[in-house]
PDB file of C-alpha atoms in Angstrom:
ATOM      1  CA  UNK V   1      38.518 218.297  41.988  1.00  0.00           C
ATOM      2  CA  UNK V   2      42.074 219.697  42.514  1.00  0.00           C
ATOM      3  CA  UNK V   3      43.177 220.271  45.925  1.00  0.00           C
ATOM      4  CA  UNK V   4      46.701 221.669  47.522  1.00  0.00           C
ATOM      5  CA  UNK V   5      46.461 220.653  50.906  1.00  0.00           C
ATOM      6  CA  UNK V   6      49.484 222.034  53.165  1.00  0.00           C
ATOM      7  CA  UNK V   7      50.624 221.127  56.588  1.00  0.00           C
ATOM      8  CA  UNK V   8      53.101 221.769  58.677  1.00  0.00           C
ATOM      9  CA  UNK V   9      53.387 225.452  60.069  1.00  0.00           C
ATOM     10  CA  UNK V  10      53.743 226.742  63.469  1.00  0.00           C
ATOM     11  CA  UNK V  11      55.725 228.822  66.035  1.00  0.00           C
ATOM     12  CA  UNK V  12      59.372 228.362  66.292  1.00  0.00           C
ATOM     13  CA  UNK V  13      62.301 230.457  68.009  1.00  0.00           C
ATOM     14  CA  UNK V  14      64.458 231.782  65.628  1.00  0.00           C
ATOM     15  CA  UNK V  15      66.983 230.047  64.682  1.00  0.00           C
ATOM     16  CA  UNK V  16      64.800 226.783  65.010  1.00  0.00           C
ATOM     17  CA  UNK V  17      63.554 224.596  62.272  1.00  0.00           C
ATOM     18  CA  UNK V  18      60.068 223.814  60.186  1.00  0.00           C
ATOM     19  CA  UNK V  19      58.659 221.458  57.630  1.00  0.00           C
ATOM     20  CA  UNK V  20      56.025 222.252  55.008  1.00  0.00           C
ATOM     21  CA  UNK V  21      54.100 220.059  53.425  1.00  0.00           C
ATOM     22  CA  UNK V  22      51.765 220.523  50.279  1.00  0.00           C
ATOM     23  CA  UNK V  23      49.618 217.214  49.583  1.00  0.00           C
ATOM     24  CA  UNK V  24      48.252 217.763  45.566  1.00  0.00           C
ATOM     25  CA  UNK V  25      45.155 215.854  44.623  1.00  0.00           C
ATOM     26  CA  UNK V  26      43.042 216.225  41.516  1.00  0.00           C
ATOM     27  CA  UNK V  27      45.823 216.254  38.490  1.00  0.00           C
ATOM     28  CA  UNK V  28      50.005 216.810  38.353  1.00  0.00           C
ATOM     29  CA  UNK V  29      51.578 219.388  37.387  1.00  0.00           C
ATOM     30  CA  UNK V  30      54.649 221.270  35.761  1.00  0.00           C
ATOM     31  CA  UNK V  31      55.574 223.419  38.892  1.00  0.00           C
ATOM     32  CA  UNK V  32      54.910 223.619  42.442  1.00  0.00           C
ATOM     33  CA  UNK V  33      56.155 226.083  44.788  1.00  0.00           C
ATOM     34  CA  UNK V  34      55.669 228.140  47.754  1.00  0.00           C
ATOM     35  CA  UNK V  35      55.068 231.834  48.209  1.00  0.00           C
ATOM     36  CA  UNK V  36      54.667 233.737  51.461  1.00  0.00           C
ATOM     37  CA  UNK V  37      52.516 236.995  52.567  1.00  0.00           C
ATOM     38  CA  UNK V  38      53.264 238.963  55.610  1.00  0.00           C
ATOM     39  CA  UNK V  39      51.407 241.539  57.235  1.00  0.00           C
ATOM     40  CA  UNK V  40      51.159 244.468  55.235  1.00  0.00           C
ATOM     41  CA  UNK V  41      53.398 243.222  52.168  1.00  0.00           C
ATOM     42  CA  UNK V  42      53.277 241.640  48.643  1.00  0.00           C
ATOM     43  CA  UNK V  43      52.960 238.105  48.303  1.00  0.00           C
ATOM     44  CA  UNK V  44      56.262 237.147  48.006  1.00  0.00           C
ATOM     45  CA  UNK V  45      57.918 234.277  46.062  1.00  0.00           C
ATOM     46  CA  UNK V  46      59.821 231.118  48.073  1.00  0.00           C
ATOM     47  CA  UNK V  47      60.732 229.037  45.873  1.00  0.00           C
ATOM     48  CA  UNK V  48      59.916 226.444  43.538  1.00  0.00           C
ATOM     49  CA  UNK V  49      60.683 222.995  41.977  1.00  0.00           C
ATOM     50  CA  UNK V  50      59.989 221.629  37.961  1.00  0.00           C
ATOM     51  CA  UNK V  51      58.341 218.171  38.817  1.00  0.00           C
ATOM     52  CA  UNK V  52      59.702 216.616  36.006  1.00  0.00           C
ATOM     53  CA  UNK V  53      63.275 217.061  36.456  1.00  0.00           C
ATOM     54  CA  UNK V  54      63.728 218.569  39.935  1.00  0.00           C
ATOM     55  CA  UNK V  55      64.810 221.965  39.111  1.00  0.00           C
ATOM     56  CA  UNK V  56      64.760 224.388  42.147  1.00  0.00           C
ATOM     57  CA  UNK V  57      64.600 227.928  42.300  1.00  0.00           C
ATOM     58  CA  UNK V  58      65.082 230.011  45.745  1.00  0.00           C
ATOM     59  CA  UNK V  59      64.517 233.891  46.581  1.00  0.00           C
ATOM     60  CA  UNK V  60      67.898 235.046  47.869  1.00  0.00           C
ATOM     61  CA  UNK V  61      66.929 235.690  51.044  1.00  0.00           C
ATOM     62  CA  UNK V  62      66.207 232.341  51.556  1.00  0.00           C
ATOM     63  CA  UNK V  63      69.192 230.236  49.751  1.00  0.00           C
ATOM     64  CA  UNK V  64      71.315 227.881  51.962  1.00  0.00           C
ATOM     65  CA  UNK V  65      68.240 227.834  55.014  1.00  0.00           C
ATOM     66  CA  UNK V  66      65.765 226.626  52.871  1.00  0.00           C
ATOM     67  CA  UNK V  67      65.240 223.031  50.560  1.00  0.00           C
ATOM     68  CA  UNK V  68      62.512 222.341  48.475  1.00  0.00           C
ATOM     69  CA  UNK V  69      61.676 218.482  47.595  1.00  0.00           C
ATOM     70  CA  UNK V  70      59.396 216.659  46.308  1.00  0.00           C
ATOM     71  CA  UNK V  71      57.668 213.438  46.251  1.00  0.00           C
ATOM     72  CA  UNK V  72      56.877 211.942  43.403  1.00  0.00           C
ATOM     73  CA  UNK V  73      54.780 209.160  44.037  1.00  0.00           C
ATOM     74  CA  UNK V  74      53.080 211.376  46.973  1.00  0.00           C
ATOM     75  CA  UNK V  75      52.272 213.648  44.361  1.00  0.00           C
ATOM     76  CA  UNK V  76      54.039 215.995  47.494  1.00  0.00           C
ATOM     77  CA  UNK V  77      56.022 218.938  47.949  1.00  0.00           C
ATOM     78  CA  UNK V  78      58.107 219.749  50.968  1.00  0.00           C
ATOM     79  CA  UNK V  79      59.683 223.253  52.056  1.00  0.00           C
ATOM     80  CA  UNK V  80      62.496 222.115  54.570  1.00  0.00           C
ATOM     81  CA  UNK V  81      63.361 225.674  56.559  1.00  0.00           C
ATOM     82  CA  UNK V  82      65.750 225.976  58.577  1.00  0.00           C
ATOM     83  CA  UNK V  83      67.598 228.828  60.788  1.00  0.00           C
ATOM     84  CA  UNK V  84      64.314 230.620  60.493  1.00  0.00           C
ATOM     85  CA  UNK V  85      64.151 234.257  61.327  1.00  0.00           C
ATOM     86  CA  UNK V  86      61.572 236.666  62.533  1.00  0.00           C
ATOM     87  CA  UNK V  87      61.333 238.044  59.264  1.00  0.00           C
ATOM     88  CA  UNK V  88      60.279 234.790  57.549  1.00  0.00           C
ATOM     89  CA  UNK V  89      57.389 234.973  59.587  1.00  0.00           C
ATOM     90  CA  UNK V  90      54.213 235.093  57.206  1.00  0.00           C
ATOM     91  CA  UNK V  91      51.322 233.044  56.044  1.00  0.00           C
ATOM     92  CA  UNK V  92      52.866 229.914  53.691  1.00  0.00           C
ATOM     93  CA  UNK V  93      51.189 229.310  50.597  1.00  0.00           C
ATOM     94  CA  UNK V  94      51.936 226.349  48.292  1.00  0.00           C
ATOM     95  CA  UNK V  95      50.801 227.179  44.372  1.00  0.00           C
ATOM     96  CA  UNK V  96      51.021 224.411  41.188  1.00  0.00           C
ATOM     97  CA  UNK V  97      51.714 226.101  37.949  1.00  0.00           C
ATOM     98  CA  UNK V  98      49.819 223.899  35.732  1.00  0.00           C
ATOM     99  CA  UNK V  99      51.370 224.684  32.157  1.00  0.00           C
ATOM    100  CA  UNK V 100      54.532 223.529  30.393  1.00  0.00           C
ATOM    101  CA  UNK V 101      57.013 226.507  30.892  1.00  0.00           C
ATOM    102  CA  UNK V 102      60.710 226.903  29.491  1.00  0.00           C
ATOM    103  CA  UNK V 103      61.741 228.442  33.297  1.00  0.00           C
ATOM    104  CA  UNK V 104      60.144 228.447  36.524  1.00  0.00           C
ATOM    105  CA  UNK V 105      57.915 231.387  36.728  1.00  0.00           C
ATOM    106  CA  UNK V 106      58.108 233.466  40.181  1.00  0.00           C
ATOM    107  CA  UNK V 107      55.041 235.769  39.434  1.00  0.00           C
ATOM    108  CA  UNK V 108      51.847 234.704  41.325  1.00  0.00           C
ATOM    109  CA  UNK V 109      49.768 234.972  38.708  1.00  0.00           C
ATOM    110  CA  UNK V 110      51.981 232.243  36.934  1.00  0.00           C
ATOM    111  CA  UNK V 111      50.448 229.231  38.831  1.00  0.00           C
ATOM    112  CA  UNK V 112      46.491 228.494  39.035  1.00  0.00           C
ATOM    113  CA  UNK V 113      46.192 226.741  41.864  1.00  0.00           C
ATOM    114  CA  UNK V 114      46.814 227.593  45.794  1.00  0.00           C
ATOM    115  CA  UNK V 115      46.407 225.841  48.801  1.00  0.00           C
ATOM    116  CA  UNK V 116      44.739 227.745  51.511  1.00  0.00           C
ATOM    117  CA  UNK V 117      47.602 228.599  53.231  1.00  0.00           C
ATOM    118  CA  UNK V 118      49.118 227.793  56.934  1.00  0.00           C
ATOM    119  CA  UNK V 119      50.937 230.519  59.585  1.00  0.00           C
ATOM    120  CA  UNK V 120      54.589 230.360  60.362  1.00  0.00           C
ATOM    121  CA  UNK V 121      55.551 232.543  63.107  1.00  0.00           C
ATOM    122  CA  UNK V 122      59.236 232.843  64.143  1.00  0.00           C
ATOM    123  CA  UNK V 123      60.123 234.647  67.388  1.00  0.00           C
ATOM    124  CA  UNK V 124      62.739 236.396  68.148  1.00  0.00           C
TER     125      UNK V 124
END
């Protein structure tokens, strides 16, 4: 059975500093990545990493506070956030794009798996 276990969310001033965790169990796979959902918006594309050769992709609004890592041997992927702001506050989703792709997809219909999801919550 495949499983994307995450861990790691929480309150935190802004300006402060979070780590997310996504444990994958089951299979590997091509792509994993993280998407967020706040109240009353679209699910909204992180970023992501290519597990095979490390390649990272980042939303803008998110490039130079956030680092996404993985663990190969953990079969683990990490979301390192730092000066967090009250707008990154939404529910953290990791997703695993199980298929062989040319580029990193950023569509969250691209990736077949999901982990249930944990709340970060930055205040201001």
């Amino acid at each position: 059975q495949v499983q994307l276990v995450e861990s790691g969310g929480g309150l935190v001033q802004a300006g402060g500093s979070l780590r997310l965790s996504c444990a994958a169990s089951g299979r590997t796979f091509n792509t994993m990545g993280w998407f967020r959902q706040a109240p009353g918006k679209e699910h909204e594309f992180v970023a992501a990493i290519s597990w095979s050769d490390g390649i990272t992709l980042y939303t803008d609004s998110v490039k130079g506070r956030f680092t996404i890592s993985r663990d190969n041997a953990r079969n683990t992927v990490y979301l390192q956030m730092n000066s967090l702001k009250p707008d990154d506050t939404a529910v953290y989703s990791c997703a695993a794009d199980s298929r062989l792709r040319v580029r990193i997809k950023i569509t969250a219909s691209a990736y077949d798996y999901w982990g249930q999801g944990t709340q970060v919550t930055v205040s201001s």
